[in-house]
Each structure stands twice: as structure tokens, then as C-alpha cells.
């Protein structure tokens, strides 16, 4: 189980239901550029990128896909090469054998069952080999049809620090978040937390003194009388 941040949320700051809207509004103002870090030009490229991003960084995936997407443009292209060739082409993302197998399996099902188009429903995406719930959620959200709130390591940490969930398991954290976050914000909310997590709320050294959420956060390390209350 990864490190827990639940115990840090100790300061009384009011009900999470009352805090969620200002949290979203302030983060949206602070990180207006927050979006998925993977680079893609089509739904198929999005799907491949998200599949490749397991256990590696988005920067690494973008480095690999910059050449990969020149060579493979349609689902058929991934099936026209031997598995070993695709393995070499995705080698630098790690777990290359499993990823190449999953990509070819997913492209096969895309062609056989979905006319070569990436479906927008999570249930349909889950029928693609190698596509688990998190991948399906990310793809559906990026295609404009979020059906849940994606919980990665940053979303988990910030949800716990902000007192939005006291759960440890990402599936249970997501359950708390979908009840709390307005549906219209399901897509952008994870990006806002991820960018805030990268820029301000670092796992080891959160910069609470610079944080726009300091007065709304039960984990803030800033003394209460030093906190600037944002409108
Ligand atoms: S950086 Fe902000 S969100 Fe993170 S613990 Fe500090 S006050 Fe809370």
C-alpha cells in the first residue's frame, strides 16, 4: 500500500461539501493550463499513449510516441507487423512485451467490434484487451465523456490532504469524489489536482505558504493567523 496522507488532515476547516466549489474554482484559476500531459492527435493515439503510460512517465511516453505515431497511423498498422517489431518500438516504455501484446489485442477488437473507432463508454473500453478501469476512465474523459474521476497517485494524495476522502484504496477514493465533485467537473478535476500536486503540493515538501488552498486545507502547515483567505 502506498504512503497514506490521511493523518495529515487535522485542522478544522469545515465540511468538504462546502469547500469543494472554492477548491475547484481556485485551482482552475491557478492552473488554467492544466490538461493531460500525453501528446496525441487522435482517439487511437490517445488510447495507445494511455496504454503505454502504465509504470512510466508521461515524458517518456511522449518521447516514444513521437516516432511511434509516424510509423503507425491506423489500427491496422499495429497488426501489420510481427509482435516482436512492435515490442522493439515500445521497448523504452518498459513492460514492452505485455504492452505490445495488449496494443495488438486492443487494435484487433477495435477493428472487429467498433469499426476501428475508439468507443467513448467505459464499459466498452473495458472490452479491449489490456485496458483496465483507470485507462478506460482517462480515455473516456479525454474524449469528452467522463464517467468517473481518475485517481492516480497525485489525486489520491491531494484528496487525502484536502480531507476530501479518508480512504486509502483508489477505487473507494473515486467513490467519494464522484459524490462530492459536480459531474460537469469530473473531467478536469483530476488534472487540477495533478498539476497542483506537481507544482505546489509535493509529496515530501508541500509548499503550503504558497498554496491558494491553505485556508481550505486541513493539512496546511501554515499557522492559521498567517493564512491569506482567498475570496
Ligand atoms: S500545499 Fe496546499 S493542498 Fe497541499 S497540504 Fe499545503 S495547504 Fe494543503
mmCIF file with all atom_site columns, N, CA and C in Angstrom, residues 91-165:
data_model
loop_
_atom_site.group_PDB
_atom_site.id
_atom_site.type_symbol
_atom_site.label_atom_id
_atom_site.label_alt_id
_atom_site.label_comp_id
_atom_site.label_asym_id
_atom_site.label_entity_id
_atom_site.label_seq_id
_atom_site.pdbx_PDB_ins_code
_atom_site.Cartn_x
_atom_site.Cartn_y
_atom_site.Cartn_z
_atom_site.occupancy
_atom_site.B_iso_or_equiv
_atom_site.pdbx_formal_charge
_atom_site.auth_seq_id
_atom_site.auth_comp_id
_atom_site.auth_asym_id
_atom_site.auth_atom_id
_atom_site.pdbx_PDB_model_num
ATOM 1   N N  . UNK A 1 91  ? 9.705   -0.517 -26.667 1.00 0.00 ? 91  UNK A N  1
ATOM 2   C CA . UNK A 1 91  ? 10.641  -1.055 -25.662 1.00 0.00 ? 91  UNK A CA 1
ATOM 3   C C  . UNK A 1 91  ? 10.935  -0.047 -24.538 1.00 0.00 ? 91  UNK A C  1
ATOM 4   N N  . UNK A 1 92  ? 11.181  1.208  -24.910 1.00 0.00 ? 92  UNK A N  1
ATOM 5   C CA . UNK A 1 92  ? 11.643  2.205  -23.935 1.00 0.00 ? 92  UNK A CA 1
ATOM 6   C C  . UNK A 1 92  ? 10.570  2.590  -22.916 1.00 0.00 ? 92  UNK A C  1
ATOM 7   N N  . UNK A 1 93  ? 9.336   2.143  -23.096 1.00 0.00 ? 93  UNK A N  1
ATOM 8   C CA . UNK A 1 93  ? 8.304   2.470  -22.096 1.00 0.00 ? 93  UNK A CA 1
ATOM 9   C C  . UNK A 1 93  ? 8.247   1.421  -20.990 1.00 0.00 ? 93  UNK A C  1
ATOM 10  N N  . UNK A 1 94  ? 9.050   0.363  -21.104 1.00 0.00 ? 94  UNK A N  1
ATOM 11  C CA . UNK A 1 94  ? 9.032   -0.696 -20.090 1.00 0.00 ? 94  UNK A CA 1
ATOM 12  C C  . UNK A 1 94  ? 7.871   -1.668 -20.303 1.00 0.00 ? 94  UNK A C  1
ATOM 13  N N  . UNK A 1 95  ? 7.964   -2.829 -19.687 1.00 0.00 ? 95  UNK A N  1
ATOM 14  C CA . UNK A 1 95  ? 6.920   -3.868 -19.832 1.00 0.00 ? 95  UNK A CA 1
ATOM 15  C C  . UNK A 1 95  ? 6.510   -4.017 -21.298 1.00 0.00 ? 95  UNK A C  1
ATOM 16  N N  . UNK A 1 96  ? 7.518   -3.972 -22.183 1.00 0.00 ? 96  UNK A N  1
ATOM 17  C CA . UNK A 1 96  ? 7.258   -3.855 -23.621 1.00 0.00 ? 96  UNK A CA 1
ATOM 18  C C  . UNK A 1 96  ? 6.538   -5.065 -24.197 1.00 0.00 ? 96  UNK A C  1
ATOM 19  N N  . UNK A 1 97  ? 6.802   -6.270 -23.654 1.00 0.00 ? 97  UNK A N  1
ATOM 20  C CA . UNK A 1 97  ? 6.134   -7.469 -24.205 1.00 0.00 ? 97  UNK A CA 1
ATOM 21  C C  . UNK A 1 97  ? 4.630   -7.400 -23.934 1.00 0.00 ? 97  UNK A C  1
ATOM 22  N N  . UNK A 1 98  ? 4.291   -7.116 -22.686 1.00 0.00 ? 98  UNK A N  1
ATOM 23  C CA . UNK A 1 98  ? 2.872   -7.047 -22.318 1.00 0.00 ? 98  UNK A CA 1
ATOM 24  C C  . UNK A 1 98  ? 2.180   -5.902 -23.055 1.00 0.00 ? 98  UNK A C  1
ATOM 25  N N  . UNK A 1 99  ? 2.870   -4.761 -23.159 1.00 0.00 ? 99  UNK A N  1
ATOM 26  C CA . UNK A 1 99  ? 2.245   -3.600 -23.809 1.00 0.00 ? 99  UNK A CA 1
ATOM 27  C C  . UNK A 1 99  ? 2.004   -3.871 -25.297 1.00 0.00 ? 99  UNK A C  1
ATOM 28  N N  . UNK A 1 100 ? 2.990   -4.480 -25.968 1.00 0.00 ? 100 UNK A N  1
ATOM 29  C CA . UNK A 1 100 ? 2.816   -4.777 -27.401 1.00 0.00 ? 100 UNK A CA 1
ATOM 30  C C  . UNK A 1 100 ? 1.668   -5.758 -27.595 1.00 0.00 ? 100 UNK A C  1
ATOM 31  N N  . UNK A 1 101 ? 1.595   -6.744 -26.736 1.00 0.00 ? 101 UNK A N  1
ATOM 32  C CA . UNK A 1 101 ? 0.504   -7.736 -26.822 1.00 0.00 ? 101 UNK A CA 1
ATOM 33  C C  . UNK A 1 101 ? -0.852  -7.062 -26.617 1.00 0.00 ? 101 UNK A C  1
ATOM 34  N N  . UNK A 1 102 ? -0.926  -6.211 -25.604 1.00 0.00 ? 102 UNK A N  1
ATOM 35  C CA . UNK A 1 102 ? -2.192  -5.518 -25.315 1.00 0.00 ? 102 UNK A CA 1
ATOM 36  C C  . UNK A 1 102 ? -2.593  -4.602 -26.468 1.00 0.00 ? 102 UNK A C  1
ATOM 37  N N  . UNK A 1 103 ? -1.608  -3.886 -27.019 1.00 0.00 ? 103 UNK A N  1
ATOM 38  C CA . UNK A 1 103 ? -1.933  -2.955 -28.118 1.00 0.00 ? 103 UNK A CA 1
ATOM 39  C C  . UNK A 1 103 ? -2.479  -3.728 -29.320 1.00 0.00 ? 103 UNK A C  1
ATOM 40  N N  . UNK A 1 104 ? -1.813  -4.815 -29.685 1.00 0.00 ? 104 UNK A N  1
ATOM 41  C CA . UNK A 1 104 ? -2.304  -5.571 -30.841 1.00 0.00 ? 104 UNK A CA 1
ATOM 42  C C  . UNK A 1 104 ? -3.685  -6.168 -30.546 1.00 0.00 ? 104 UNK A C  1
ATOM 43  N N  . UNK A 1 105 ? -3.878  -6.650 -29.319 1.00 0.00 ? 105 UNK A N  1
ATOM 44  C CA . UNK A 1 105 ? -5.192  -7.195 -28.952 1.00 0.00 ? 105 UNK A CA 1
ATOM 45  C C  . UNK A 1 105 ? -6.271  -6.124 -28.993 1.00 0.00 ? 105 UNK A C  1
ATOM 46  N N  . UNK A 1 106 ? -5.937  -4.946 -28.483 1.00 0.00 ? 106 UNK A N  1
ATOM 47  C CA . UNK A 1 106 ? -6.917  -3.848 -28.460 1.00 0.00 ? 106 UNK A CA 1
ATOM 48  C C  . UNK A 1 106 ? -7.256  -3.388 -29.877 1.00 0.00 ? 106 UNK A C  1
ATOM 49  N N  . UNK A 1 107 ? -6.245  -3.310 -30.742 1.00 0.00 ? 107 UNK A N  1
ATOM 50  C CA . UNK A 1 107 ? -6.493  -2.865 -32.127 1.00 0.00 ? 107 UNK A CA 1
ATOM 51  C C  . UNK A 1 107 ? -7.355  -3.894 -32.864 1.00 0.00 ? 107 UNK A C  1
ATOM 52  N N  . UNK A 1 108 ? -7.133  -5.184 -32.564 1.00 0.00 ? 108 UNK A N  1
ATOM 53  C CA . UNK A 1 108 ? -7.940  -6.251 -33.183 1.00 0.00 ? 108 UNK A CA 1
ATOM 54  C C  . UNK A 1 108 ? -9.423  -6.054 -32.827 1.00 0.00 ? 108 UNK A C  1
ATOM 55  N N  . UNK A 1 109 ? -9.675  -5.847 -31.517 1.00 0.00 ? 109 UNK A N  1
ATOM 56  C CA . UNK A 1 109 ? -11.072 -5.692 -31.066 1.00 0.00 ? 109 UNK A CA 1
ATOM 57  C C  . UNK A 1 109 ? -11.669 -4.380 -31.591 1.00 0.00 ? 109 UNK A C  1
ATOM 58  N N  . UNK A 1 110 ? -10.831 -3.330 -31.630 1.00 0.00 ? 110 UNK A N  1
ATOM 59  C CA . UNK A 1 110 ? -11.321 -2.057 -32.193 1.00 0.00 ? 110 UNK A CA 1
ATOM 60  C C  . UNK A 1 110 ? -11.848 -2.261 -33.606 1.00 0.00 ? 110 UNK A C  1
ATOM 61  N N  . UNK A 1 111 ? -11.083 -3.004 -34.412 1.00 0.00 ? 111 UNK A N  1
ATOM 62  C CA . UNK A 1 111 ? -11.468 -3.229 -35.802 1.00 0.00 ? 111 UNK A CA 1
ATOM 63  C C  . UNK A 1 111 ? -12.659 -4.180 -35.907 1.00 0.00 ? 111 UNK A C  1
ATOM 64  N N  . UNK A 1 112 ? -12.640 -5.246 -35.109 1.00 0.00 ? 112 UNK A N  1
ATOM 65  C CA . UNK A 1 112 ? -13.684 -6.282 -35.233 1.00 0.00 ? 112 UNK A CA 1
ATOM 66  C C  . UNK A 1 112 ? -15.022 -5.830 -34.664 1.00 0.00 ? 112 UNK A C  1
ATOM 67  N N  . UNK A 1 113 ? -14.971 -5.052 -33.569 1.00 0.00 ? 113 UNK A N  1
ATOM 68  C CA . UNK A 1 113 ? -16.230 -4.760 -32.867 1.00 0.00 ? 113 UNK A CA 1
ATOM 69  C C  . UNK A 1 113 ? -16.660 -3.296 -32.910 1.00 0.00 ? 113 UNK A C  1
ATOM 70  N N  . UNK A 1 114 ? -15.701 -2.412 -33.183 1.00 0.00 ? 114 UNK A N  1
ATOM 71  C CA . UNK A 1 114 ? -16.052 -0.991 -33.100 1.00 0.00 ? 114 UNK A CA 1
ATOM 72  C C  . UNK A 1 114 ? -15.748 -0.226 -34.398 1.00 0.00 ? 114 UNK A C  1
ATOM 73  N N  . UNK A 1 115 ? -15.601 -0.952 -35.487 1.00 0.00 ? 115 UNK A N  1
ATOM 74  C CA . UNK A 1 115 ? -15.368 -0.294 -36.776 1.00 0.00 ? 115 UNK A CA 1
ATOM 75  C C  . UNK A 1 115 ? -14.114 0.555  -36.797 1.00 0.00 ? 115 UNK A C  1
ATOM 76  N N  . UNK A 1 116 ? -13.152 0.230  -35.958 1.00 0.00 ? 116 UNK A N  1
ATOM 77  C CA . UNK A 1 116 ? -11.881 0.973  -35.946 1.00 0.00 ? 116 UNK A CA 1
ATOM 78  C C  . UNK A 1 116 ? -11.939 2.267  -35.155 1.00 0.00 ? 116 UNK A C  1
ATOM 79  N N  . UNK A 1 117 ? -13.099 2.560  -34.541 1.00 0.00 ? 117 UNK A N  1
ATOM 80  C CA . UNK A 1 117 ? -13.246 3.797  -33.748 1.00 0.00 ? 117 UNK A CA 1
ATOM 81  C C  . UNK A 1 117 ? -13.084 3.487  -32.261 1.00 0.00 ? 117 UNK A C  1
ATOM 82  N N  . UNK A 1 118 ? -12.473 4.403  -31.527 1.00 0.00 ? 118 UNK A N  1
ATOM 83  C CA . UNK A 1 118 ? -12.329 4.211  -30.080 1.00 0.00 ? 118 UNK A CA 1
ATOM 84  C C  . UNK A 1 118 ? -13.662 4.537  -29.410 1.00 0.00 ? 118 UNK A C  1
ATOM 85  N N  . UNK A 1 119 ? -14.256 3.583  -28.672 1.00 0.00 ? 119 UNK A N  1
ATOM 86  C CA . UNK A 1 119 ? -15.543 3.878  -28.014 1.00 0.00 ? 119 UNK A CA 1
ATOM 87  C C  . UNK A 1 119 ? -15.371 4.905  -26.901 1.00 0.00 ? 119 UNK A C  1
ATOM 88  N N  . UNK A 1 120 ? -16.482 5.573  -26.551 1.00 0.00 ? 120 UNK A N  1
ATOM 89  C CA . UNK A 1 120 ? -16.407 6.610  -25.505 1.00 0.00 ? 120 UNK A CA 1
ATOM 90  C C  . UNK A 1 120 ? -16.958 6.133  -24.169 1.00 0.00 ? 120 UNK A C  1
ATOM 91  N N  . UNK A 1 121 ? -17.532 4.935  -24.153 1.00 0.00 ? 121 UNK A N  1
ATOM 92  C CA . UNK A 1 121 ? -18.108 4.418  -22.909 1.00 0.00 ? 121 UNK A CA 1
ATOM 93  C C  . UNK A 1 121 ? -17.085 3.548  -22.184 1.00 0.00 ? 121 UNK A C  1
ATOM 94  N N  . UNK A 1 122 ? -16.995 3.746  -20.876 1.00 0.00 ? 122 UNK A N  1
ATOM 95  C CA . UNK A 1 122 ? -16.035 2.972  -20.083 1.00 0.00 ? 122 UNK A CA 1
ATOM 96  C C  . UNK A 1 122 ? -16.281 1.470  -20.233 1.00 0.00 ? 122 UNK A C  1
ATOM 97  N N  . UNK A 1 123 ? -17.556 1.056  -20.181 1.00 0.00 ? 123 UNK A N  1
ATOM 98  C CA . UNK A 1 123 ? -17.875 -0.381 -20.298 1.00 0.00 ? 123 UNK A CA 1
ATOM 99  C C  . UNK A 1 123 ? -17.364 -0.961 -21.608 1.00 0.00 ? 123 UNK A C  1
ATOM 100 N N  . UNK A 1 124 ? -17.459 -0.191 -22.679 1.00 0.00 ? 124 UNK A N  1
ATOM 101 C CA . UNK A 1 124 ? -16.975 -0.674 -23.981 1.00 0.00 ? 124 UNK A CA 1
ATOM 102 C C  . UNK A 1 124 ? -15.451 -0.678 -24.023 1.00 0.00 ? 124 UNK A C  1
ATOM 103 N N  . UNK A 1 125 ? -14.849 0.352  -23.471 1.00 0.00 ? 125 UNK A N  1
ATOM 104 C CA . UNK A 1 125 ? -13.373 0.417  -23.448 1.00 0.00 ? 125 UNK A CA 1
ATOM 105 C C  . UNK A 1 125 ? -12.800 -0.768 -22.667 1.00 0.00 ? 125 UNK A C  1
ATOM 106 N N  . UNK A 1 126 ? -13.510 -1.187 -21.630 1.00 0.00 ? 126 UNK A N  1
ATOM 107 C CA . UNK A 1 126 ? -13.022 -2.306 -20.809 1.00 0.00 ? 126 UNK A CA 1
ATOM 108 C C  . UNK A 1 126 ? -13.032 -3.621 -21.580 1.00 0.00 ? 126 UNK A C  1
ATOM 109 N N  . UNK A 1 127 ? -13.699 -3.647 -22.734 1.00 0.00 ? 127 UNK A N  1
ATOM 110 C CA . UNK A 1 127 ? -13.679 -4.889 -23.547 1.00 0.00 ? 127 UNK A CA 1
ATOM 111 C C  . UNK A 1 127 ? -12.395 -5.008 -24.350 1.00 0.00 ? 127 UNK A C  1
ATOM 112 N N  . UNK A 1 128 ? -11.607 -3.947 -24.394 1.00 0.00 ? 128 UNK A N  1
ATOM 113 C CA . UNK A 1 128 ? -10.348 -4.002 -25.141 1.00 0.00 ? 128 UNK A CA 1
ATOM 114 C C  . UNK A 1 128 ? -9.276  -4.664 -24.276 1.00 0.00 ? 128 UNK A C  1
ATOM 115 N N  . UNK A 1 129 ? -8.566  -5.659 -24.809 1.00 0.00 ? 129 UNK A N  1
ATOM 116 C CA . UNK A 1 129 ? -7.530  -6.332 -24.022 1.00 0.00 ? 129 UNK A CA 1
ATOM 117 C C  . UNK A 1 129 ? -6.498  -5.334 -23.504 1.00 0.00 ? 129 UNK A C  1
ATOM 118 N N  . UNK A 1 130 ? -6.125  -5.467 -22.260 1.00 0.00 ? 130 UNK A N  1
ATOM 119 C CA . UNK A 1 130 ? -5.083  -4.612 -21.697 1.00 0.00 ? 130 UNK A CA 1
ATOM 120 C C  . UNK A 1 130 ? -5.599  -3.264 -21.220 1.00 0.00 ? 130 UNK A C  1
ATOM 121 N N  . UNK A 1 131 ? -6.902  -3.015 -21.370 1.00 0.00 ? 131 UNK A N  1
ATOM 122 C CA . UNK A 1 131 ? -7.461  -1.732 -20.914 1.00 0.00 ? 131 UNK A CA 1
ATOM 123 C C  . UNK A 1 131 ? -8.166  -1.966 -19.571 1.00 0.00 ? 131 UNK A C  1
ATOM 124 N N  . UNK A 1 132 ? -7.558  -1.435 -18.500 1.00 0.00 ? 132 UNK A N  1
ATOM 125 C CA . UNK A 1 132 ? -8.154  -1.559 -17.162 1.00 0.00 ? 132 UNK A CA 1
ATOM 126 C C  . UNK A 1 132 ? -8.963  -0.298 -16.874 1.00 0.00 ? 132 UNK A C  1
ATOM 127 N N  . UNK A 1 133 ? -9.575  -0.270 -15.700 1.00 0.00 ? 133 UNK A N  1
ATOM 128 C CA . UNK A 1 133 ? -10.519 0.802  -15.376 1.00 0.00 ? 133 UNK A CA 1
ATOM 129 C C  . UNK A 1 133 ? -9.890  2.202  -15.453 1.00 0.00 ? 133 UNK A C  1
ATOM 130 N N  . UNK A 1 134 ? -8.652  2.327  -14.957 1.00 0.00 ? 134 UNK A N  1
ATOM 131 C CA . UNK A 1 134 ? -8.034  3.664  -14.952 1.00 0.00 ? 134 UNK A CA 1
ATOM 132 C C  . UNK A 1 134 ? -7.806  4.155  -16.389 1.00 0.00 ? 134 UNK A C  1
ATOM 133 N N  . UNK A 1 135 ? -7.290  3.261  -17.229 1.00 0.00 ? 135 UNK A N  1
ATOM 134 C CA . UNK A 1 135 ? -7.070  3.627  -18.638 1.00 0.00 ? 135 UNK A CA 1
ATOM 135 C C  . UNK A 1 135 ? -8.398  4.012  -19.286 1.00 0.00 ? 135 UNK A C  1
ATOM 136 N N  . UNK A 1 136 ? -9.428  3.204  -19.049 1.00 0.00 ? 136 UNK A N  1
ATOM 137 C CA . UNK A 1 136 ? -10.740 3.474  -19.650 1.00 0.00 ? 136 UNK A CA 1
ATOM 138 C C  . UNK A 1 136 ? -11.286 4.825  -19.180 1.00 0.00 ? 136 UNK A C  1
ATOM 139 N N  . UNK A 1 137 ? -11.125 5.120  -17.895 1.00 0.00 ? 137 UNK A N  1
ATOM 140 C CA . UNK A 1 137 ? -11.603 6.392  -17.349 1.00 0.00 ? 137 UNK A CA 1
ATOM 141 C C  . UNK A 1 137 ? -10.875 7.577  -17.979 1.00 0.00 ? 137 UNK A C  1
ATOM 142 N N  . UNK A 1 138 ? -9.554  7.447  -18.127 1.00 0.00 ? 138 UNK A N  1
ATOM 143 C CA . UNK A 1 138 ? -8.769  8.546  -18.711 1.00 0.00 ? 138 UNK A CA 1
ATOM 144 C C  . UNK A 1 138 ? -9.195  8.774  -20.163 1.00 0.00 ? 138 UNK A C  1
ATOM 145 N N  . UNK A 1 139 ? -9.321  7.698  -20.922 1.00 0.00 ? 139 UNK A N  1
ATOM 146 C CA . UNK A 1 139 ? -9.666  7.832  -22.342 1.00 0.00 ? 139 UNK A CA 1
ATOM 147 C C  . UNK A 1 139 ? -11.070 8.424  -22.490 1.00 0.00 ? 139 UNK A C  1
ATOM 148 N N  . UNK A 1 140 ? -12.034 7.900  -21.725 1.00 0.00 ? 140 UNK A N  1
ATOM 149 C CA . UNK A 1 140 ? -13.406 8.414  -21.826 1.00 0.00 ? 140 UNK A CA 1
ATOM 150 C C  . UNK A 1 140 ? -13.454 9.898  -21.474 1.00 0.00 ? 140 UNK A C  1
ATOM 151 N N  . UNK A 1 141 ? -12.718 10.295 -20.437 1.00 0.00 ? 141 UNK A N  1
ATOM 152 C CA . UNK A 1 141 ? -12.713 11.706 -20.024 1.00 0.00 ? 141 UNK A CA 1
ATOM 153 C C  . UNK A 1 141 ? -12.114 12.591 -21.113 1.00 0.00 ? 141 UNK A C  1
ATOM 154 N N  . UNK A 1 142 ? -11.012 12.135 -21.705 1.00 0.00 ? 142 UNK A N  1
ATOM 155 C CA . UNK A 1 142 ? -10.369 12.952 -22.745 1.00 0.00 ? 142 UNK A CA 1
ATOM 156 C C  . UNK A 1 142 ? -11.216 13.032 -24.010 1.00 0.00 ? 142 UNK A C  1
ATOM 157 N N  . UNK A 1 143 ? -12.073 12.019 -24.207 1.00 0.00 ? 143 UNK A N  1
ATOM 158 C CA . UNK A 1 143 ? -12.971 12.046 -25.367 1.00 0.00 ? 143 UNK A CA 1
ATOM 159 C C  . UNK A 1 143 ? -14.253 12.810 -25.049 1.00 0.00 ? 143 UNK A C  1
ATOM 160 N N  . UNK A 1 144 ? -14.254 13.491 -23.905 1.00 0.00 ? 144 UNK A N  1
ATOM 161 C CA . UNK A 1 144 ? -15.381 14.360 -23.561 1.00 0.00 ? 144 UNK A CA 1
ATOM 162 C C  . UNK A 1 144 ? -16.541 13.660 -22.890 1.00 0.00 ? 144 UNK A C  1
ATOM 163 N N  . UNK A 1 145 ? -16.307 12.433 -22.387 1.00 0.00 ? 145 UNK A N  1
ATOM 164 C CA . UNK A 1 145 ? -17.397 11.684 -21.776 1.00 0.00 ? 145 UNK A CA 1
ATOM 165 C C  . UNK A 1 145 ? -16.968 11.071 -20.445 1.00 0.00 ? 145 UNK A C  1
ATOM 166 N N  . UNK A 1 146 ? -16.533 11.910 -19.477 1.00 0.00 ? 146 UNK A N  1
ATOM 167 C CA . UNK A 1 146 ? -16.055 11.334 -18.217 1.00 0.00 ? 146 UNK A CA 1
ATOM 168 C C  . UNK A 1 146 ? -17.160 10.584 -17.483 1.00 0.00 ? 146 UNK A C  1
ATOM 169 N N  . UNK A 1 147 ? -16.837 9.399  -17.033 1.00 0.00 ? 147 UNK A N  1
ATOM 170 C CA . UNK A 1 147 ? -17.840 8.601  -16.302 1.00 0.00 ? 147 UNK A CA 1
ATOM 171 C C  . UNK A 1 147 ? -17.374 8.271  -14.897 1.00 0.00 ? 147 UNK A C  1
ATOM 172 N N  . UNK A 1 148 ? -16.361 9.000  -14.452 1.00 0.00 ? 148 UNK A N  1
ATOM 173 C CA . UNK A 1 148 ? -15.831 8.811  -13.115 1.00 0.00 ? 148 UNK A CA 1
ATOM 174 C C  . UNK A 1 148 ? -14.729 9.844  -12.930 1.00 0.00 ? 148 UNK A C  1
ATOM 175 N N  . UNK A 1 149 ? -14.053 9.781  -11.794 1.00 0.00 ? 149 UNK A N  1
ATOM 176 C CA . UNK A 1 149 ? -12.947 10.695 -11.529 1.00 0.00 ? 149 UNK A CA 1
ATOM 177 C C  . UNK A 1 149 ? -11.670 9.847  -11.474 1.00 0.00 ? 149 UNK A C  1
ATOM 178 N N  . UNK A 1 150 ? -10.723 10.151 -12.349 1.00 0.00 ? 150 UNK A N  1
ATOM 179 C CA . UNK A 1 150 ? -9.493  9.370  -12.405 1.00 0.00 ? 150 UNK A CA 1
ATOM 180 C C  . UNK A 1 150 ? -8.677  9.609  -11.134 1.00 0.00 ? 150 UNK A C  1
ATOM 181 N N  . UNK A 1 151 ? -8.274  8.531  -10.473 1.00 0.00 ? 151 UNK A N  1
ATOM 182 C CA . UNK A 1 151 ? -7.486  8.671  -9.238  1.00 0.00 ? 151 UNK A CA 1
ATOM 183 C C  . UNK A 1 151 ? -6.098  8.078  -9.466  1.00 0.00 ? 151 UNK A C  1
ATOM 184 N N  . UNK A 1 152 ? -5.113  8.939  -9.616  1.00 0.00 ? 152 UNK A N  1
ATOM 185 C CA . UNK A 1 152 ? -3.717  8.484  -9.708  1.00 0.00 ? 152 UNK A CA 1
ATOM 186 C C  . UNK A 1 152 ? -3.029  8.842  -8.386  1.00 0.00 ? 152 UNK A C  1
ATOM 187 N N  . UNK A 1 153 ? -1.726  8.748  -8.360  1.00 0.00 ? 153 UNK A N  1
ATOM 188 C CA . UNK A 1 153 ? -1.007  8.986  -7.094  1.00 0.00 ? 153 UNK A CA 1
ATOM 189 C C  . UNK A 1 153 ? -1.179  10.426 -6.576  1.00 0.00 ? 153 UNK A C  1
ATOM 190 N N  . UNK A 1 154 ? -1.202  11.419 -7.497  1.00 0.00 ? 154 UNK A N  1
ATOM 191 C CA . UNK A 1 154 ? -1.393  12.816 -7.070  1.00 0.00 ? 154 UNK A CA 1
ATOM 192 C C  . UNK A 1 154 ? -2.821  13.040 -6.558  1.00 0.00 ? 154 UNK A C  1
ATOM 193 N N  . UNK A 1 155 ? -3.795  12.507 -7.292  1.00 0.00 ? 155 UNK A N  1
ATOM 194 C CA . UNK A 1 155 ? -5.203  12.705 -6.903  1.00 0.00 ? 155 UNK A CA 1
ATOM 195 C C  . UNK A 1 155 ? -5.457  12.051 -5.548  1.00 0.00 ? 155 UNK A C  1
ATOM 196 N N  . UNK A 1 156 ? -4.852  10.879 -5.347  1.00 0.00 ? 156 UNK A N  1
ATOM 197 C CA . UNK A 1 156 ? -5.008  10.195 -4.057  1.00 0.00 ? 156 UNK A CA 1
ATOM 198 C C  . UNK A 1 156 ? -4.432  11.056 -2.930  1.00 0.00 ? 156 UNK A C  1
ATOM 199 N N  . UNK A 1 157 ? -3.198  11.524 -3.125  1.00 0.00 ? 157 UNK A N  1
ATOM 200 C CA . UNK A 1 157 ? -2.529  12.308 -2.071  1.00 0.00 ? 157 UNK A CA 1
ATOM 201 C C  . UNK A 1 157 ? -3.302  13.602 -1.766  1.00 0.00 ? 157 UNK A C  1
ATOM 202 N N  . UNK A 1 158 ? -3.676  14.346 -2.799  1.00 0.00 ? 158 UNK A N  1
ATOM 203 C CA . UNK A 1 158 ? -4.350  15.621 -2.546  1.00 0.00 ? 158 UNK A CA 1
ATOM 204 C C  . UNK A 1 158 ? -5.754  15.425 -1.982  1.00 0.00 ? 158 UNK A C  1
ATOM 205 N N  . UNK A 1 159 ? -6.438  14.381 -2.422  1.00 0.00 ? 159 UNK A N  1
ATOM 206 C CA . UNK A 1 159 ? -7.772  14.110 -1.864  1.00 0.00 ? 159 UNK A CA 1
ATOM 207 C C  . UNK A 1 159 ? -7.665  13.837 -0.373  1.00 0.00 ? 159 UNK A C  1
ATOM 208 N N  . UNK A 1 160 ? -6.627  13.120 0.011   1.00 0.00 ? 160 UNK A N  1
ATOM 209 C CA . UNK A 1 160 ? -6.434  12.826 1.437   1.00 0.00 ? 160 UNK A CA 1
ATOM 210 C C  . UNK A 1 160 ? -6.017  14.084 2.192   1.00 0.00 ? 160 UNK A C  1
ATOM 211 N N  . UNK A 1 161 ? -5.050  14.824 1.657   1.00 0.00 ? 161 UNK A N  1
ATOM 212 C CA . UNK A 1 161 ? -4.604  16.026 2.379   1.00 0.00 ? 161 UNK A CA 1
ATOM 213 C C  . UNK A 1 161 ? -5.709  17.072 2.492   1.00 0.00 ? 161 UNK A C  1
ATOM 214 N N  . UNK A 1 162 ? -6.507  17.187 1.440   1.00 0.00 ? 162 UNK A N  1
ATOM 215 C CA . UNK A 1 162 ? -7.580  18.189 1.461   1.00 0.00 ? 162 UNK A CA 1
ATOM 216 C C  . UNK A 1 162 ? -8.803  17.708 2.242   1.00 0.00 ? 162 UNK A C  1
ATOM 217 N N  . UNK A 1 163 ? -8.723  16.478 2.770   1.00 0.00 ? 163 UNK A N  1
ATOM 218 C CA . UNK A 1 163 ? -9.836  15.955 3.561   1.00 0.00 ? 163 UNK A CA 1
ATOM 219 C C  . UNK A 1 163 ? -11.061 15.657 2.707   1.00 0.00 ? 163 UNK A C  1
ATOM 220 N N  . UNK A 1 164 ? -10.859 15.347 1.413   1.00 0.00 ? 164 UNK A N  1
ATOM 221 C CA . UNK A 1 164 ? -11.991 15.015 0.546   1.00 0.00 ? 164 UNK A CA 1
ATOM 222 C C  . UNK A 1 164 ? -12.320 13.535 0.633   1.00 0.00 ? 164 UNK A C  1
ATOM 223 N N  . UNK A 1 165 ? -11.342 12.758 1.074   1.00 0.00 ? 165 UNK A N  1
ATOM 224 C CA . UNK A 1 165 ? -11.579 11.331 1.298   1.00 0.00 ? 165 UNK A CA 1
ATOM 225 C C  . UNK A 1 165 ? -10.611 10.855 2.380   1.00 0.00 ? 165 UNK A C  1
#
